Amino acid sequence: MKKLILLLVFLAQFAHAQTVSNPANQALDPSFAVKSNGDIVLSWVEKSANGVLFFRKVNQGPAEQVPIDKKASTHAEGMPKLAYKADGTCVLLYEMNRPTAASRFNGDLLYAMEVNGVWQKPQYIHKDTAAGLSHSFGKIISLPNGEVGAYWLDVKVGPKGRTLVTATTSPGQGFGEMKILDRQTCECCRIDALADAQGNVDVIYRDLNDKGERDMGYVHSSDFGQTYTESVPLYED
């Protein structure tokens, strides 16, 4: 009987499935965020004849268009993402591809904040905005202290790979100075991070050693992302 009930619940989810994107556009890059009040926010990208569009849907509410550059990058490893401060401020993080003769992978990371229902002008999350540099593979999460943490791959400072960095917002403000978490990581792999109510933050990414060998790296914070441990392999294998 229990299995039958679970099956009916599972089938009911499909029976009530609905299309939230515009059928005339190509929809991709779905992502979820959670507000401090528990609201679930679905966001996604749509490619239209006029360029990139970005949408969000809070719980069962209507789809809302979120302002974004029509040329924003949409690759799955660096897709646009949302996160919320405890005060309700919505933070959007997205990539802009800036190819140069030296590399077609160069680009910038920008963020915009929605404060009291009004979207502010996008700004760089990194301080170095010179052409020909690469800032990408961004990840943002809500922190239990009410702020938002960001993680991304920045320009390399060592002989190989890229640099894993982080920055956090502050009350009433955007992101502050970035901090280096690992000076040598894989150049092109996504980052994941999660936080709990006790202030613990775990960041997992693909690391790179001096021999060119790649493995999953891990750093931890126990103070809401203010300081982090040295990088260690995620598994001792």
mmCIF file of C-alpha atoms in Angstrom:
data_model
loop_
_atom_site.group_PDB
_atom_site.id
_atom_site.type_symbol
_atom_site.label_atom_id
_atom_site.label_comp_id
_atom_site.label_asym_id
_atom_site.label_seq_id
_atom_site.Cartn_x
_atom_site.Cartn_y
_atom_site.Cartn_z
ATOM 1 C CA MET A 1 0.000 0.000 0.000
ATOM 2 C CA LYS A 2 2.823 2.385 0.903
ATOM 3 C CA LYS A 3 4.518 1.767 -2.441
ATOM 4 C CA LEU A 4 1.249 2.425 -4.267
ATOM 5 C CA ILE A 5 0.808 5.774 -2.508
ATOM 6 C CA LEU A 6 4.364 6.802 -3.362
ATOM 7 C CA LEU A 7 3.792 5.810 -6.984
ATOM 8 C CA LEU A 8 0.612 7.889 -7.159
ATOM 9 C CA VAL A 9 2.416 10.891 -5.695
ATOM 10 C CA PHE A 10 5.222 10.450 -8.226
ATOM 11 C CA LEU A 11 2.782 10.222 -11.150
ATOM 12 C CA ALA A 12 0.834 13.224 -9.875
ATOM 13 C CA GLN A 13 3.945 15.356 -10.204
ATOM 14 C CA PHE A 14 4.098 14.572 -13.910
ATOM 15 C CA ALA A 15 0.362 15.058 -14.328
ATOM 16 C CA HIS A 16 0.677 18.606 -13.025
ATOM 17 C CA ALA A 17 3.839 19.474 -14.961
ATOM 18 C CA GLN A 18 3.628 22.820 -16.706
ATOM 19 C CA THR A 19 5.707 24.690 -19.242
ATOM 20 C CA VAL A 20 7.073 27.883 -17.709
ATOM 21 C CA SER A 21 9.236 29.093 -20.609
ATOM 22 C CA ASN A 22 8.187 30.647 -23.905
ATOM 23 C CA PRO A 23 7.755 27.792 -26.430
ATOM 24 C CA ALA A 24 9.012 30.114 -29.161
ATOM 25 C CA ASN A 25 12.425 30.359 -27.477
ATOM 26 C CA GLN A 26 15.143 27.859 -26.617
ATOM 27 C CA ALA A 27 15.038 27.398 -22.828
ATOM 28 C CA LEU A 28 18.082 26.172 -20.880
ATOM 29 C CA ASP A 29 20.155 26.533 -17.704
ATOM 30 C CA PRO A 30 17.518 25.961 -14.989
ATOM 31 C CA SER A 31 18.694 26.751 -11.467
ATOM 32 C CA PHE A 32 17.134 27.018 -8.000
ATOM 33 C CA ALA A 33 17.578 29.503 -5.169
ATOM 34 C CA VAL A 34 15.897 29.709 -1.767
ATOM 35 C CA LYS A 35 14.824 32.888 0.013
ATOM 36 C CA SER A 36 15.255 33.253 3.767
ATOM 37 C CA ASN A 37 11.476 32.822 4.194
ATOM 38 C CA GLY A 38 11.596 29.461 2.427
ATOM 39 C CA ASP A 39 10.283 30.572 -0.973
ATOM 40 C CA ILE A 40 11.684 28.482 -3.837
ATOM 41 C CA VAL A 41 12.915 30.452 -6.849
ATOM 42 C CA LEU A 42 13.385 28.794 -10.233
ATOM 43 C CA SER A 43 15.447 30.701 -12.793
ATOM 44 C CA TRP A 44 16.305 29.920 -16.392
ATOM 45 C CA VAL A 45 17.685 31.336 -19.642
ATOM 46 C CA GLU A 46 15.845 31.717 -22.925
ATOM 47 C CA LYS A 47 17.577 32.329 -26.238
ATOM 48 C CA SER A 48 15.415 34.495 -28.468
ATOM 49 C CA ALA A 49 15.832 36.242 -31.800
ATOM 50 C CA ASN A 50 16.750 39.363 -29.823
ATOM 51 C CA GLY A 51 19.420 37.672 -27.696
ATOM 52 C CA VAL A 52 19.617 36.190 -24.201
ATOM 53 C CA LEU A 53 16.665 36.586 -21.826
ATOM 54 C CA PHE A 54 16.591 35.600 -18.150
ATOM 55 C CA PHE A 55 13.556 34.688 -16.057
ATOM 56 C CA ARG A 56 12.612 33.673 -12.532
ATOM 57 C CA LYS A 57 9.524 32.134 -10.981
ATOM 58 C CA VAL A 58 8.850 32.280 -7.231
ATOM 59 C CA ASN A 59 6.913 29.242 -5.978
ATOM 60 C CA GLN A 60 3.778 28.964 -8.141
ATOM 61 C CA GLY A 61 3.793 32.633 -9.135
ATOM 62 C CA PRO A 62 4.132 34.004 -12.666
ATOM 63 C CA ALA A 63 7.377 34.044 -14.615
ATOM 64 C CA GLU A 64 9.206 37.366 -14.254
ATOM 65 C CA GLN A 65 11.847 38.658 -16.634
ATOM 66 C CA VAL A 66 15.108 39.679 -14.954
ATOM 67 C CA PRO A 67 17.255 42.322 -16.705
ATOM 68 C CA ILE A 68 20.423 40.840 -18.186
ATOM 69 C CA ASP A 69 22.803 41.670 -21.030
ATOM 70 C CA LYS A 70 21.527 40.206 -24.294
ATOM 71 C CA LYS A 71 25.003 38.772 -24.931
ATOM 72 C CA ALA A 72 25.427 37.087 -21.540
ATOM 73 C CA SER A 73 27.144 33.691 -21.593
ATOM 74 C CA THR A 74 24.876 30.677 -21.246
ATOM 75 C CA HIS A 75 27.237 27.693 -20.993
ATOM 76 C CA ALA A 76 26.165 25.296 -18.239
ATOM 77 C CA GLU A 77 29.351 25.685 -16.170
ATOM 78 C CA GLY A 78 28.926 29.456 -15.881
ATOM 79 C CA MET A 79 25.229 30.071 -16.432
ATOM 80 C CA PRO A 80 23.444 33.056 -14.840
ATOM 81 C CA LYS A 81 22.454 32.396 -11.224
ATOM 82 C CA LEU A 82 20.452 34.054 -8.451
ATOM 83 C CA ALA A 83 20.922 34.178 -4.683
ATOM 84 C CA TYR A 84 19.112 36.146 -1.983
ATOM 85 C CA LYS A 85 20.174 38.122 1.048
ATOM 86 C CA ALA A 86 18.104 37.729 4.202
ATOM 87 C CA ASP A 87 16.697 41.241 3.692
ATOM 88 C CA GLY A 88 15.184 40.131 0.364
ATOM 89 C CA THR A 89 17.824 41.646 -1.913
ATOM 90 C CA CYS A 90 18.213 39.493 -5.022
ATOM 91 C CA VAL A 91 21.711 39.103 -6.472
ATOM 92 C CA LEU A 92 22.276 38.076 -10.096
ATOM 93 C CA LEU A 93 25.682 36.779 -11.224
ATOM 94 C CA TYR A 94 26.486 36.250 -14.904
ATOM 95 C CA GLU A 95 29.375 35.980 -17.363
ATOM 96 C CA MET A 96 30.233 38.109 -20.379
ATOM 97 C CA ASN A 97 32.495 36.547 -22.991
ATOM 98 C CA ARG A 98 35.266 38.961 -24.096
ATOM 99 C CA PRO A 99 37.348 37.009 -26.643
ATOM 100 C CA THR A 100 40.721 38.329 -27.755
ATOM 101 C CA ALA A 101 43.274 37.247 -30.324
ATOM 102 C CA ALA A 102 45.159 35.465 -27.541
ATOM 103 C CA SER A 103 42.183 33.481 -26.229
ATOM 104 C CA ARG A 104 38.526 33.085 -27.090
ATOM 105 C CA PHE A 105 37.837 32.125 -23.466
ATOM 106 C CA ASN A 106 38.568 35.520 -21.915
ATOM 107 C CA GLY A 107 35.689 37.205 -20.151
ATOM 108 C CA ASP A 108 34.270 39.038 -17.163
ATOM 109 C CA LEU A 109 31.919 38.300 -14.280
ATOM 110 C CA LEU A 110 29.268 40.862 -13.436
ATOM 111 C CA TYR A 111 26.581 41.091 -10.801
ATOM 112 C CA ALA A 112 23.465 43.164 -10.276
ATOM 113 C CA MET A 113 21.290 43.601 -7.194
ATOM 114 C CA GLU A 114 17.549 44.072 -6.941
ATOM 115 C CA VAL A 115 16.887 46.331 -3.953
ATOM 116 C CA ASN A 116 13.267 46.953 -2.954
ATOM 117 C CA GLY A 117 12.093 45.740 -6.350
ATOM 118 C CA VAL A 118 14.458 47.935 -8.386
ATOM 119 C CA TRP A 119 17.395 46.457 -10.297
ATOM 120 C CA GLN A 120 20.614 48.409 -9.942
ATOM 121 C CA LYS A 121 23.252 48.861 -12.623
ATOM 122 C CA PRO A 122 25.463 45.768 -13.157
ATOM 123 C CA GLN A 123 29.048 45.994 -11.944
ATOM 124 C CA TYR A 124 32.171 43.855 -12.061
ATOM 125 C CA ILE A 125 32.649 41.462 -9.166
ATOM 126 C CA HIS A 126 36.426 41.532 -9.773
ATOM 127 C CA LYS A 127 38.574 44.662 -9.568
ATOM 128 C CA ASP A 128 40.882 43.971 -12.521
ATOM 129 C CA THR A 129 38.833 44.763 -15.635
ATOM 130 C CA ALA A 130 41.677 44.898 -18.167
ATOM 131 C CA ALA A 131 40.976 43.247 -21.506
ATOM 132 C CA GLY A 132 42.443 39.832 -22.207
ATOM 133 C CA LEU A 133 41.832 38.317 -18.751
ATOM 134 C CA SER A 134 39.536 35.490 -17.743
ATOM 135 C CA HIS A 135 37.051 35.602 -14.853
ATOM 136 C CA SER A 136 34.453 32.840 -15.083
ATOM 137 C CA PHE A 137 32.767 29.700 -13.711
ATOM 138 C CA GLY A 138 30.934 31.686 -11.028
ATOM 139 C CA LYS A 139 28.867 30.246 -8.198
ATOM 140 C CA ILE A 140 26.790 32.192 -5.645
ATOM 141 C CA ILE A 141 25.005 30.991 -2.525
ATOM 142 C CA SER A 142 23.035 32.516 0.317
ATOM 143 C CA LEU A 143 25.008 32.553 3.559
ATOM 144 C CA PRO A 144 23.317 31.942 6.939
ATOM 145 C CA ASN A 145 24.479 35.338 8.222
ATOM 146 C CA GLY A 146 22.108 36.957 5.738
ATOM 147 C CA GLU A 147 24.666 37.791 3.046
ATOM 148 C CA VAL A 148 25.642 36.205 -0.277
ATOM 149 C CA GLY A 149 28.928 34.470 -1.058
ATOM 150 C CA ALA A 150 30.454 34.209 -4.535
ATOM 151 C CA TYR A 151 33.139 31.849 -5.847
ATOM 152 C CA TRP A 152 34.795 31.884 -9.240
ATOM 153 C CA LEU A 153 37.949 31.137 -11.229
ATOM 154 C CA ASP A 154 40.113 34.201 -11.726
ATOM 155 C CA VAL A 155 43.342 34.909 -13.608
ATOM 156 C CA LYS A 156 46.244 32.613 -12.826
ATOM 157 C CA VAL A 157 48.929 33.758 -10.407
ATOM 158 C CA GLY A 158 51.059 30.615 -10.638
ATOM 159 C CA PRO A 159 52.670 28.618 -13.446
ATOM 160 C CA LYS A 160 49.562 26.557 -14.215
ATOM 161 C CA GLY A 161 45.785 26.679 -14.193
ATOM 162 C CA ARG A 162 43.566 29.375 -12.695
ATOM 163 C CA THR A 163 42.969 30.870 -9.240
ATOM 164 C CA LEU A 164 39.966 30.041 -7.034
ATOM 165 C CA VAL A 165 38.696 33.185 -5.318
ATOM 166 C CA THR A 166 35.750 34.298 -3.191
ATOM 167 C CA ALA A 167 33.978 37.509 -2.212
ATOM 168 C CA THR A 168 30.997 38.230 0.043
ATOM 169 C CA THR A 169 28.431 40.975 0.281
ATOM 170 C CA SER A 170 27.977 43.137 3.363
ATOM 171 C CA PRO A 171 24.811 44.697 4.847
ATOM 172 C CA GLY A 172 23.357 47.158 2.365
ATOM 173 C CA GLN A 173 26.316 46.691 0.019
ATOM 174 C CA GLY A 174 27.509 44.561 -2.852
ATOM 175 C CA PHE A 175 30.582 42.336 -2.965
ATOM 176 C CA GLY A 176 33.786 43.360 -1.226
ATOM 177 C CA GLU A 177 37.408 42.533 -1.974
ATOM 178 C CA MET A 178 38.082 39.071 -3.341
ATOM 179 C CA LYS A 179 40.164 36.547 -1.400
ATOM 180 C CA ILE A 180 42.298 33.792 -2.891
ATOM 181 C CA LEU A 181 41.328 30.279 -1.755
ATOM 182 C CA ASP A 182 43.623 28.249 -4.041
ATOM 183 C CA ARG A 183 46.371 29.657 -6.248
ATOM 184 C CA GLN A 184 46.400 26.802 -8.776
ATOM 185 C CA THR A 185 43.241 25.018 -9.941
ATOM 186 C CA CYS A 186 41.868 23.414 -13.084
ATOM 187 C CA GLU A 187 41.198 26.052 -15.735
ATOM 188 C CA CYS A 188 37.707 25.096 -16.850
ATOM 189 C CA CYS A 189 35.627 23.258 -14.248
ATOM 190 C CA ARG A 190 32.587 24.344 -12.305
ATOM 191 C CA ILE A 191 32.556 25.087 -8.584
ATOM 192 C CA ASP A 192 30.017 23.985 -6.001
ATOM 193 C CA ALA A 193 29.427 25.356 -2.512
ATOM 194 C CA LEU A 194 26.951 24.961 0.328
ATOM 195 C CA ALA A 195 26.433 26.461 3.778
ATOM 196 C CA ASP A 196 24.588 25.520 6.967
ATOM 197 C CA ALA A 197 22.972 27.551 9.739
ATOM 198 C CA GLN A 198 26.021 27.168 12.021
ATOM 199 C CA GLY A 199 28.238 29.193 9.696
ATOM 200 C CA ASN A 200 29.976 26.274 7.990
ATOM 201 C CA VAL A 201 30.704 26.730 4.295
ATOM 202 C CA ASP A 202 32.088 23.938 2.099
ATOM 203 C CA VAL A 203 33.546 24.606 -1.347
ATOM 204 C CA ILE A 204 34.379 21.810 -3.798
ATOM 205 C CA TYR A 205 36.206 22.296 -7.085
ATOM 206 C CA ARG A 206 38.669 20.597 -9.442
ATOM 207 C CA ASP A 207 42.223 21.186 -8.288
ATOM 208 C CA LEU A 208 45.519 21.006 -10.192
ATOM 209 C CA ASN A 209 48.974 20.140 -8.865
ATOM 210 C CA ASP A 210 52.427 21.023 -10.187
ATOM 211 C CA LYS A 211 52.581 17.774 -12.175
ATOM 212 C CA GLY A 212 49.427 18.678 -14.082
ATOM 213 C CA GLU A 213 47.370 16.057 -12.236
ATOM 214 C CA ARG A 214 43.755 16.944 -11.444
ATOM 215 C CA ASP A 215 41.733 15.932 -8.390
ATOM 216 C CA MET A 216 38.766 17.266 -6.443
ATOM 217 C CA GLY A 217 39.831 19.964 -3.974
ATOM 218 C CA TYR A 218 38.036 21.091 -0.828
ATOM 219 C CA VAL A 219 38.174 24.170 1.408
ATOM 220 C CA HIS A 220 36.092 24.848 4.518
ATOM 221 C CA SER A 221 34.986 27.891 6.487
ATOM 222 C CA SER A 222 33.468 27.831 9.971
ATOM 223 C CA ASP A 223 32.822 31.582 10.237
ATOM 224 C CA PHE A 224 30.300 32.317 7.473
ATOM 225 C CA GLY A 225 32.974 32.559 4.791
ATOM 226 C CA GLN A 226 35.240 35.076 6.502
ATOM 227 C CA THR A 227 38.240 32.716 6.578
ATOM 228 C CA TYR A 228 38.950 29.361 4.931
ATOM 229 C CA THR A 229 41.187 26.364 5.520
ATOM 230 C CA GLU A 230 44.024 25.402 3.211
ATOM 231 C CA SER A 231 42.949 23.291 0.252
ATOM 232 C CA VAL A 232 43.015 19.505 0.681
ATOM 233 C CA PRO A 233 41.939 16.627 -1.600
ATOM 234 C CA LEU A 234 38.272 15.817 -1.138
ATOM 235 C CA TYR A 235 39.105 12.096 -0.950
ATOM 236 C CA GLU A 236 42.377 10.434 0.027
ATOM 237 C CA ASP A 237 42.650 8.137 -2.971
#
